[in-house]
mmCIF file of C-alpha atoms in Angstrom:
data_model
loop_
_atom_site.group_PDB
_atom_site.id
_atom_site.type_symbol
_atom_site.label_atom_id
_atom_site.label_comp_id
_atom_site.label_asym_id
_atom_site.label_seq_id
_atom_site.Cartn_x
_atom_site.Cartn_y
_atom_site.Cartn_z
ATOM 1 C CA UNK A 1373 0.000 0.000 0.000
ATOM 2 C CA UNK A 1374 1.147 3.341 -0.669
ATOM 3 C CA UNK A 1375 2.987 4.516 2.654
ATOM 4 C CA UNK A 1376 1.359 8.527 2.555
ATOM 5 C CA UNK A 1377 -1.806 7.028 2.508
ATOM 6 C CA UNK A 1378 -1.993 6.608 6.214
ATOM 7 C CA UNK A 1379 -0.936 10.587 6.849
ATOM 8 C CA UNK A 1380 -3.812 12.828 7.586
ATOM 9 C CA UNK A 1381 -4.490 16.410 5.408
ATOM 10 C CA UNK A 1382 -2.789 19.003 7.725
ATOM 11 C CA UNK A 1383 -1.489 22.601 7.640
ATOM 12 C CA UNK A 1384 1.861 23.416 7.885
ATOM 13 C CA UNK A 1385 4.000 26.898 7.446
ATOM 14 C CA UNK A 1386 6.602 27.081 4.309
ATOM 15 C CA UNK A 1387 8.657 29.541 2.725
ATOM 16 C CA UNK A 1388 8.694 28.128 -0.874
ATOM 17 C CA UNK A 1389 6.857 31.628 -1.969
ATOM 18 C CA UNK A 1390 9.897 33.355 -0.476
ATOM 19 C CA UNK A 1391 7.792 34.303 2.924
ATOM 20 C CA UNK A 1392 5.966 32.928 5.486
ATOM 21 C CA UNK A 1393 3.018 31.328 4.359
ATOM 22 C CA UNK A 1394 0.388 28.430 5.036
ATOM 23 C CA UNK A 1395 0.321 25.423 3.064
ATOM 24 C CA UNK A 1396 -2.556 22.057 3.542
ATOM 25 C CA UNK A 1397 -1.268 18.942 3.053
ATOM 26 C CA UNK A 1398 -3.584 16.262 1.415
ATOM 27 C CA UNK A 1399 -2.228 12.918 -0.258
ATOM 28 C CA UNK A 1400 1.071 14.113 -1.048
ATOM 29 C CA UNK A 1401 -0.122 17.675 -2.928
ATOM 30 C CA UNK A 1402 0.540 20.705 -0.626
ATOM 31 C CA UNK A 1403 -1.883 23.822 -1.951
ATOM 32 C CA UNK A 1404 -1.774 27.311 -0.906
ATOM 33 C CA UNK A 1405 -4.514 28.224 1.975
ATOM 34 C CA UNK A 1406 -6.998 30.103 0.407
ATOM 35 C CA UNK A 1407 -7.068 32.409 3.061
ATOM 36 C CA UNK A 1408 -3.007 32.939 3.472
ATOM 37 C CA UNK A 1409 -1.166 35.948 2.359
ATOM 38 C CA UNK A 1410 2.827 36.645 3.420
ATOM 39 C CA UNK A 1411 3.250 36.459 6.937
ATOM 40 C CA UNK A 1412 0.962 33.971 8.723
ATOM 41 C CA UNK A 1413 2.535 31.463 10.804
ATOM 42 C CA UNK A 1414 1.557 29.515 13.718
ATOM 43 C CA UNK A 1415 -1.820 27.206 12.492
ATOM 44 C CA UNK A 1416 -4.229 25.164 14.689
ATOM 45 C CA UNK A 1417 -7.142 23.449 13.278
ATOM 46 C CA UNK A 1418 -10.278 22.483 15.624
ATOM 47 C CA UNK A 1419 -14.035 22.548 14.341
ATOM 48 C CA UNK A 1420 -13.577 23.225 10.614
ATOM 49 C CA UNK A 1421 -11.594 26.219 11.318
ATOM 50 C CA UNK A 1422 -8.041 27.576 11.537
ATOM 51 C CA UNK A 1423 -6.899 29.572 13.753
ATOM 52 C CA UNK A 1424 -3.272 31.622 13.266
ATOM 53 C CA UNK A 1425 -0.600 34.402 13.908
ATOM 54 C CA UNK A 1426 0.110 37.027 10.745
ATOM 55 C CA UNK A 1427 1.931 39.982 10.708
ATOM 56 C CA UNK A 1428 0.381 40.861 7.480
ATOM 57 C CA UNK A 1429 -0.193 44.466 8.764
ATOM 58 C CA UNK A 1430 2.668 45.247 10.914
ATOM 59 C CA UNK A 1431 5.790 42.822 11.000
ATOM 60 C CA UNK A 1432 6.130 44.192 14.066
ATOM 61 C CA UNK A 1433 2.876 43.647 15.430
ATOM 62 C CA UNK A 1434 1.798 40.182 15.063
ATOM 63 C CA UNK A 1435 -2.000 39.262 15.421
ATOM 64 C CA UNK A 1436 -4.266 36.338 15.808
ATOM 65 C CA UNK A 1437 -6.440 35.372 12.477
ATOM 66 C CA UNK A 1438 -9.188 32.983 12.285
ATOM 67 C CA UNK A 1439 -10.893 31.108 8.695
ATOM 68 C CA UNK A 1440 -12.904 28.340 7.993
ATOM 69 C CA UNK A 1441 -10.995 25.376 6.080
ATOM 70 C CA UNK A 1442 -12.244 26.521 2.832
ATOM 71 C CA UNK A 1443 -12.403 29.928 3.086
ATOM 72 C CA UNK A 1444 -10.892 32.904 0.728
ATOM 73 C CA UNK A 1445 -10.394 34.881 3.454
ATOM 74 C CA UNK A 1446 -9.680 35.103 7.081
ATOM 75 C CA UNK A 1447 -11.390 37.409 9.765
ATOM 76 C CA UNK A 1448 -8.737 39.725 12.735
ATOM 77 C CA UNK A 1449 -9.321 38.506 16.446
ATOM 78 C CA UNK A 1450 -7.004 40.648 18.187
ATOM 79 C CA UNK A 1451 -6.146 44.427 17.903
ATOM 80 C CA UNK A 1452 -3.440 44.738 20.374
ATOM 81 C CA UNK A 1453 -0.293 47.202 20.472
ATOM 82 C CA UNK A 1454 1.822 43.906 22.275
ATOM 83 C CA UNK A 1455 2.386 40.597 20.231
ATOM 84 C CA UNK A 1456 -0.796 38.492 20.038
ATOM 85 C CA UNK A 1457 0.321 34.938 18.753
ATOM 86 C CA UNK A 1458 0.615 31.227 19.664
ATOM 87 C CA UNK A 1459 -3.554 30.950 18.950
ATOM 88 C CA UNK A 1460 -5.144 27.318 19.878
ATOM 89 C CA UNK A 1461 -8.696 26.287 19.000
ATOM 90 C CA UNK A 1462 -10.923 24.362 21.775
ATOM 91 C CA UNK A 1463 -12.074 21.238 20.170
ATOM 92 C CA UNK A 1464 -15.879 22.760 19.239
ATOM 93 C CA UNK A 1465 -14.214 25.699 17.700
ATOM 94 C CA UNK A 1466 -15.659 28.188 19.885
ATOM 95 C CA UNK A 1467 -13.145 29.398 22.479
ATOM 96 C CA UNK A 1468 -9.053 30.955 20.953
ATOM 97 C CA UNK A 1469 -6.434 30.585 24.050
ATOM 98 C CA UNK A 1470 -3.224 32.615 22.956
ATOM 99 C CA UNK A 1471 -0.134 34.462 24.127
ATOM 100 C CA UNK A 1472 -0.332 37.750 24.634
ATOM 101 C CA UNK A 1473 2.719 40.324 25.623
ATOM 102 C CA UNK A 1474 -0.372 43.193 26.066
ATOM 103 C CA UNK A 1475 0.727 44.229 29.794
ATOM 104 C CA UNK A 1476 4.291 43.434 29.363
ATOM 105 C CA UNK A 1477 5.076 39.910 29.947
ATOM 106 C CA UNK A 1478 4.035 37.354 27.816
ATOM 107 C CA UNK A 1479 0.982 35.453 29.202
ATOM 108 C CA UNK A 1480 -2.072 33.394 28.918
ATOM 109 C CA UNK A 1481 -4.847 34.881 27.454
ATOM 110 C CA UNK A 1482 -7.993 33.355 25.974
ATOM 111 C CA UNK A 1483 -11.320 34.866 23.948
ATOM 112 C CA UNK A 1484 -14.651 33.558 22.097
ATOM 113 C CA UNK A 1485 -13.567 32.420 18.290
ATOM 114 C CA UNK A 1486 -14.989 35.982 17.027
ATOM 115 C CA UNK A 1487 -12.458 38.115 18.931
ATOM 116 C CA UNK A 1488 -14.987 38.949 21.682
ATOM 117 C CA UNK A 1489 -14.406 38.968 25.279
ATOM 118 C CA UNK A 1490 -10.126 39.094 25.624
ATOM 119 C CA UNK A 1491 -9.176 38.227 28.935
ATOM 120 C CA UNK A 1492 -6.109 37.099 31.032
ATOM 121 C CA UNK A 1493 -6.673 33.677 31.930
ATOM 122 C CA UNK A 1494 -4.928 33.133 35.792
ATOM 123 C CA UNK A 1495 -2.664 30.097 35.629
ATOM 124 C CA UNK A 1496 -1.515 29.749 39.627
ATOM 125 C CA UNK A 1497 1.592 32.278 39.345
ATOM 126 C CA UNK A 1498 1.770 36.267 39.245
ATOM 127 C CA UNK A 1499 1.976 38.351 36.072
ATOM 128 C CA UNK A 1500 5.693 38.783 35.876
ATOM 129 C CA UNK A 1501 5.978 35.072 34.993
ATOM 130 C CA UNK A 1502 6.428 34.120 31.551
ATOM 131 C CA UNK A 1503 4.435 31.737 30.137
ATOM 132 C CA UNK A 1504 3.573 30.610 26.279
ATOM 133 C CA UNK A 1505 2.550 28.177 23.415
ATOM 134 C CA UNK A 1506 -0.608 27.147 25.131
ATOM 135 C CA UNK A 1507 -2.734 23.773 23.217
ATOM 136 C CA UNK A 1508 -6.419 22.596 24.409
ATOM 137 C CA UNK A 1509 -6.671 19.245 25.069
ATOM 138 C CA UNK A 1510 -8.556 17.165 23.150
ATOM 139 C CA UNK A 1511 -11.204 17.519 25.036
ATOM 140 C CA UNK A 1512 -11.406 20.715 25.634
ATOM 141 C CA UNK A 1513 -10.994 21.039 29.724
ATOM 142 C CA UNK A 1514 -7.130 21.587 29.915
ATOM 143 C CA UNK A 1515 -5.018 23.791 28.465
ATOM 144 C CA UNK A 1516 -1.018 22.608 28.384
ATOM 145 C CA UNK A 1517 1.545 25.416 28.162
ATOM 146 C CA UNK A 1518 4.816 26.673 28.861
ATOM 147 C CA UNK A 1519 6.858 28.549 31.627
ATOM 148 C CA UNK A 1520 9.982 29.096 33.552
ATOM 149 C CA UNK A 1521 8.225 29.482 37.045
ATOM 150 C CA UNK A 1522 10.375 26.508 38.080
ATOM 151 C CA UNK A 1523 13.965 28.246 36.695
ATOM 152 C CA UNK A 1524 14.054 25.642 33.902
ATOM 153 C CA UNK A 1525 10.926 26.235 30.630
ATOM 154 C CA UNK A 1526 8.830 23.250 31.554
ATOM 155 C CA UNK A 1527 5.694 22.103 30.197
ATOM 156 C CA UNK A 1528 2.178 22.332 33.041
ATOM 157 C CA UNK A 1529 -1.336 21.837 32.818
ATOM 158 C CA UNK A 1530 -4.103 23.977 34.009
ATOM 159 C CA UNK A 1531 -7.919 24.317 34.106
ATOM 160 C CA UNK A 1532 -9.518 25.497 30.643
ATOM 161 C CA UNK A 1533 -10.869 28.040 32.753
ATOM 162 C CA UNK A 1534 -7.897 28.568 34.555
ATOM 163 C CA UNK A 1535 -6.640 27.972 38.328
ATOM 164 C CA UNK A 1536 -3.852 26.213 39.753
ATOM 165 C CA UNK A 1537 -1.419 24.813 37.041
ATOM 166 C CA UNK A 1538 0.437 20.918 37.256
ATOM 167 C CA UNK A 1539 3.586 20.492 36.068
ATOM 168 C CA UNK A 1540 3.974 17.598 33.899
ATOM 169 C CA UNK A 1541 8.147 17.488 32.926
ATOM 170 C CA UNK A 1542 10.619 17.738 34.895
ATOM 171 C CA UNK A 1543 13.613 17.748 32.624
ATOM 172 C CA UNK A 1544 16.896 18.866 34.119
ATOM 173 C CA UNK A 1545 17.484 20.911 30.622
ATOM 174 C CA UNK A 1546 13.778 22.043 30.178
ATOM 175 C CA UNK A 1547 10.916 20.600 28.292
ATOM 176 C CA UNK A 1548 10.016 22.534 24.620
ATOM 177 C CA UNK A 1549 7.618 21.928 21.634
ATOM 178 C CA UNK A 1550 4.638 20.250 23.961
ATOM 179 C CA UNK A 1551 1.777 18.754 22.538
ATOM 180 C CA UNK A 1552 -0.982 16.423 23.328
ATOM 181 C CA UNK A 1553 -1.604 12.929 22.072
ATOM 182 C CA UNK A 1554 -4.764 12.458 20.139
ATOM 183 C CA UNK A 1555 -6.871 10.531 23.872
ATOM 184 C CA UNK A 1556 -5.547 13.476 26.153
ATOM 185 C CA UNK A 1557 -3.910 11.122 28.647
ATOM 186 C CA UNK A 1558 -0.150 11.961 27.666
ATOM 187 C CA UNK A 1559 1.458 15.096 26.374
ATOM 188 C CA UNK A 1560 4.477 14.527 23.886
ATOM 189 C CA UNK A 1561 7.691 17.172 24.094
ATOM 190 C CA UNK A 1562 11.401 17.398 23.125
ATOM 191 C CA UNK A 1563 14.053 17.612 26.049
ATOM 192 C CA UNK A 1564 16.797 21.129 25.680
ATOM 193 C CA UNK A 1565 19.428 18.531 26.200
ATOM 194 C CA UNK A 1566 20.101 17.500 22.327
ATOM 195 C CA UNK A 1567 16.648 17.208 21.022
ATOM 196 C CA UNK A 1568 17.232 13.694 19.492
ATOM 197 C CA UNK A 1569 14.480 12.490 21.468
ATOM 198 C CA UNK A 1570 10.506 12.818 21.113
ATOM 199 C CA UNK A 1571 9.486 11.617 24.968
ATOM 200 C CA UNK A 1572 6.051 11.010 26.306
ATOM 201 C CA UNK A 1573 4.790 11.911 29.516
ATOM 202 C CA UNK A 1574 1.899 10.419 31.414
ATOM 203 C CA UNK A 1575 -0.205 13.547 32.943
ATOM 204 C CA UNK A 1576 -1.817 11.197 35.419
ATOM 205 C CA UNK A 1577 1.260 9.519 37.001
ATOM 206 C CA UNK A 1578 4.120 11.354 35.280
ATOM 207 C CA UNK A 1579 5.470 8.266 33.455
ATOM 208 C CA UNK A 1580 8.347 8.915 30.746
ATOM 209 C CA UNK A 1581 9.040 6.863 28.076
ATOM 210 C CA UNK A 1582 10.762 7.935 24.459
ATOM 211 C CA UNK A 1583 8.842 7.801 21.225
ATOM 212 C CA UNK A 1584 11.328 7.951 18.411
ATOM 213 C CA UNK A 1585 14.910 8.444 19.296
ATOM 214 C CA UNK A 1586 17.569 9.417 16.641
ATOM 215 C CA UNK A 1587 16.301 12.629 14.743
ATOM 216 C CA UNK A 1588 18.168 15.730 14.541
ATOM 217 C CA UNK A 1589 16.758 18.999 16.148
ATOM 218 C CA UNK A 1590 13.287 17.735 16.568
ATOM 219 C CA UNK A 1591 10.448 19.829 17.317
ATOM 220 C CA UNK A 1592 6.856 20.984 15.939
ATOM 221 C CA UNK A 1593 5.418 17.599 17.165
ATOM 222 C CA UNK A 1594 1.544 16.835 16.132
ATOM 223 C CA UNK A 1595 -0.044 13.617 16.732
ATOM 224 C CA UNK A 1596 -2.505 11.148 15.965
ATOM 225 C CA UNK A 1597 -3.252 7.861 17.703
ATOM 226 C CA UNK A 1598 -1.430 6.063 14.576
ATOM 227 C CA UNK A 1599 1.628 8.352 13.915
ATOM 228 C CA UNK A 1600 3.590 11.807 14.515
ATOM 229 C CA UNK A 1601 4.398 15.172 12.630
ATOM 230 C CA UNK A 1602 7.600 16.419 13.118
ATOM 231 C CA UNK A 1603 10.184 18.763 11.979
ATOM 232 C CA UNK A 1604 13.596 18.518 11.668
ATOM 233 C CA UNK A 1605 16.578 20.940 11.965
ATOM 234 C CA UNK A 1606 13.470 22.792 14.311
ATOM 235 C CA UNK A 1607 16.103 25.095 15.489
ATOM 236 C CA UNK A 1608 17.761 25.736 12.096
ATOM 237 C CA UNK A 1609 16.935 27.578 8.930
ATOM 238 C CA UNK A 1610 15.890 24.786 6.373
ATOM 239 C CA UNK A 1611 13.494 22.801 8.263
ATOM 240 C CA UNK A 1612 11.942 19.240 6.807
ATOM 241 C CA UNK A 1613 8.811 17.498 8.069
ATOM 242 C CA UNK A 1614 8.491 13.909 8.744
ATOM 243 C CA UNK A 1615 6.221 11.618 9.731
ATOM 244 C CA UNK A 1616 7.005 8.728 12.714
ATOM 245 C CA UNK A 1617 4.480 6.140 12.320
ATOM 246 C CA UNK A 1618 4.009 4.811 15.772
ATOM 247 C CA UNK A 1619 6.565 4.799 18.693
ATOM 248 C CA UNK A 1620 9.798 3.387 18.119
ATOM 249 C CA UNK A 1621 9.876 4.016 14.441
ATOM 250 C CA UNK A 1622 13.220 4.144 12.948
ATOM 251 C CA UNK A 1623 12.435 5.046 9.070
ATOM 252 C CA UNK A 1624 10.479 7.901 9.441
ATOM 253 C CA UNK A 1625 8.137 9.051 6.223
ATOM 254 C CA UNK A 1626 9.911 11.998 4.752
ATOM 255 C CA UNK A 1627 7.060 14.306 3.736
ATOM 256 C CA UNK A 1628 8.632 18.038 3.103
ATOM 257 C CA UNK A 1629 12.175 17.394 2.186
ATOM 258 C CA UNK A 1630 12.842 20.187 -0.333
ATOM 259 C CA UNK A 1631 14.803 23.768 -0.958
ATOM 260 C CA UNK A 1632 11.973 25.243 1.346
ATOM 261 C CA UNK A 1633 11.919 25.647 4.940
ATOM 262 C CA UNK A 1634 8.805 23.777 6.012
ATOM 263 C CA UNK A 1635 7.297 23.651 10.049
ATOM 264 C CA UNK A 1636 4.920 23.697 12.440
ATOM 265 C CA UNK A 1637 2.120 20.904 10.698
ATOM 266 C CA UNK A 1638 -1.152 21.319 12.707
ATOM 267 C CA UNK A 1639 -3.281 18.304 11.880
ATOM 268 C CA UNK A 1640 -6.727 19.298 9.795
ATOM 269 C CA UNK A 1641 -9.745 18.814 11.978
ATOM 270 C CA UNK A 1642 -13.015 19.246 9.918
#
């Protein structure tokens, strides 16, 4: 059987155009977004919809954009002076949690899908701590995201609606690029050590275990329950994407291999 036909459509940022822009995925054909122009980076996809980061009016000023899968054009959430970026989708499509740098520090800040009702969401700490890259859960009643508050960046969960925040890693070199696997129970991240490793952690009982060992500057991890997304040289310049088809796997699926520097796949959720 042909091996790409196990990988889901998904969305994913490239610079083949020569700038920023977002590309779907769909049996081996990328396409343009309808609704991209220069500048957006940063997709999610919950509910039909994408939500992402553009600085298509200021480069310095990023904000947070919102479209439906199939749509020509996409509709301004935020009108902030600080950067607005880092959007995630609850699974129904109706709530946007996303960092903000609005009162100084970048924090956690969440609002209805059409840009209405902004606020600061509190995640257990005070409002010089900074905190980022926050991803509902599958199901919609967590929200996993990063911070320092410990002296190393480690990955915690929290509340949807916020309150007191658990922290899930506890990697001597930090935790980065956190996601959640496709059930919820586990949350998959790269360590700052070498990032040659994809681990898994257990929320419930903090259990470890690797996924894929052996890549090179991993990062931009998105799951299903069959396989995982990832980018290589994350770090770097010219970035590839990959698939891992289930834990363990040695021969990964190369996917995005070419001149173009090609990251952050968000899986398609109709």
């Amino acid at each position: 059987p042909d091996p790409l036909s196990g990988i889901p459509d998904f969305i994913y940022v490239s610079d083949s155009s020569g700038a920023s822009q977002l590309y779907t995925w769909h049996d081996g054909v990328s396409t343009l977004f309808p609704a991209s122009v220069a500048g957006d980076v940063e997709p999610q996809s919950a509910a039909g919809k994408v939500v992402f980061t553009s600085s298509r009016i200021s480069e310095l000023n990023p904000e947070i954009y919102i479209a439906g899968i199939g749509d020509s054009s996409a509709v301004r959430l935020t009108t902030q002076s600080g950067t607005d970026h880092q959007p995630s989708l609850s699974p129904d499509g109706a709530t946007v949690v996303f960092t903000s740098t609005r009162t100084g520090t970048p924090r956690i800040w969440t609002m209805s899908a059409n840009g209405s009702s902004q606020a600061a969401l509190n995640t257990g700490t005070t409002g010089d701590i900074p905190e980022s890259e926050p991803r509902f859960s599958p199901t919609g009643d967590r929200i996993l995201f990063s911070s320092p508050r410990t002296n190393t960046t480690q990955l915690w969960v929290m509340p949807a609606a916020g309150g007191t925040a658990t922290q899930v890693t506890h990697e001597i070199n930090g935790a980065f690029f956190g996601s959640w696997s496709a059930d919820g129970n586990s949350v998959f991240y790269v360590d700052g050590l070498d990032r040659t490793r994809i681990h898994t952690v257990n929320v419930a009982t903090g259990d470890v275990t690797d996924y894929v060992t052996g890549g090179t500057d991993v990062g931009d991890v998105a799951c299903t329950a069959a396989l995982c997304l990832v980018v290589t040289n994350a770090t770097g310049v010219n970035r590839d994407i990959l698939a891992y088809v289930g834990a363990n796997d040695s021969t990964p699926l190369s996917l995005l291999t070419g001149a173009a520097s090609e990251s952050q796949p968000a899986i398609l959720n109709q």
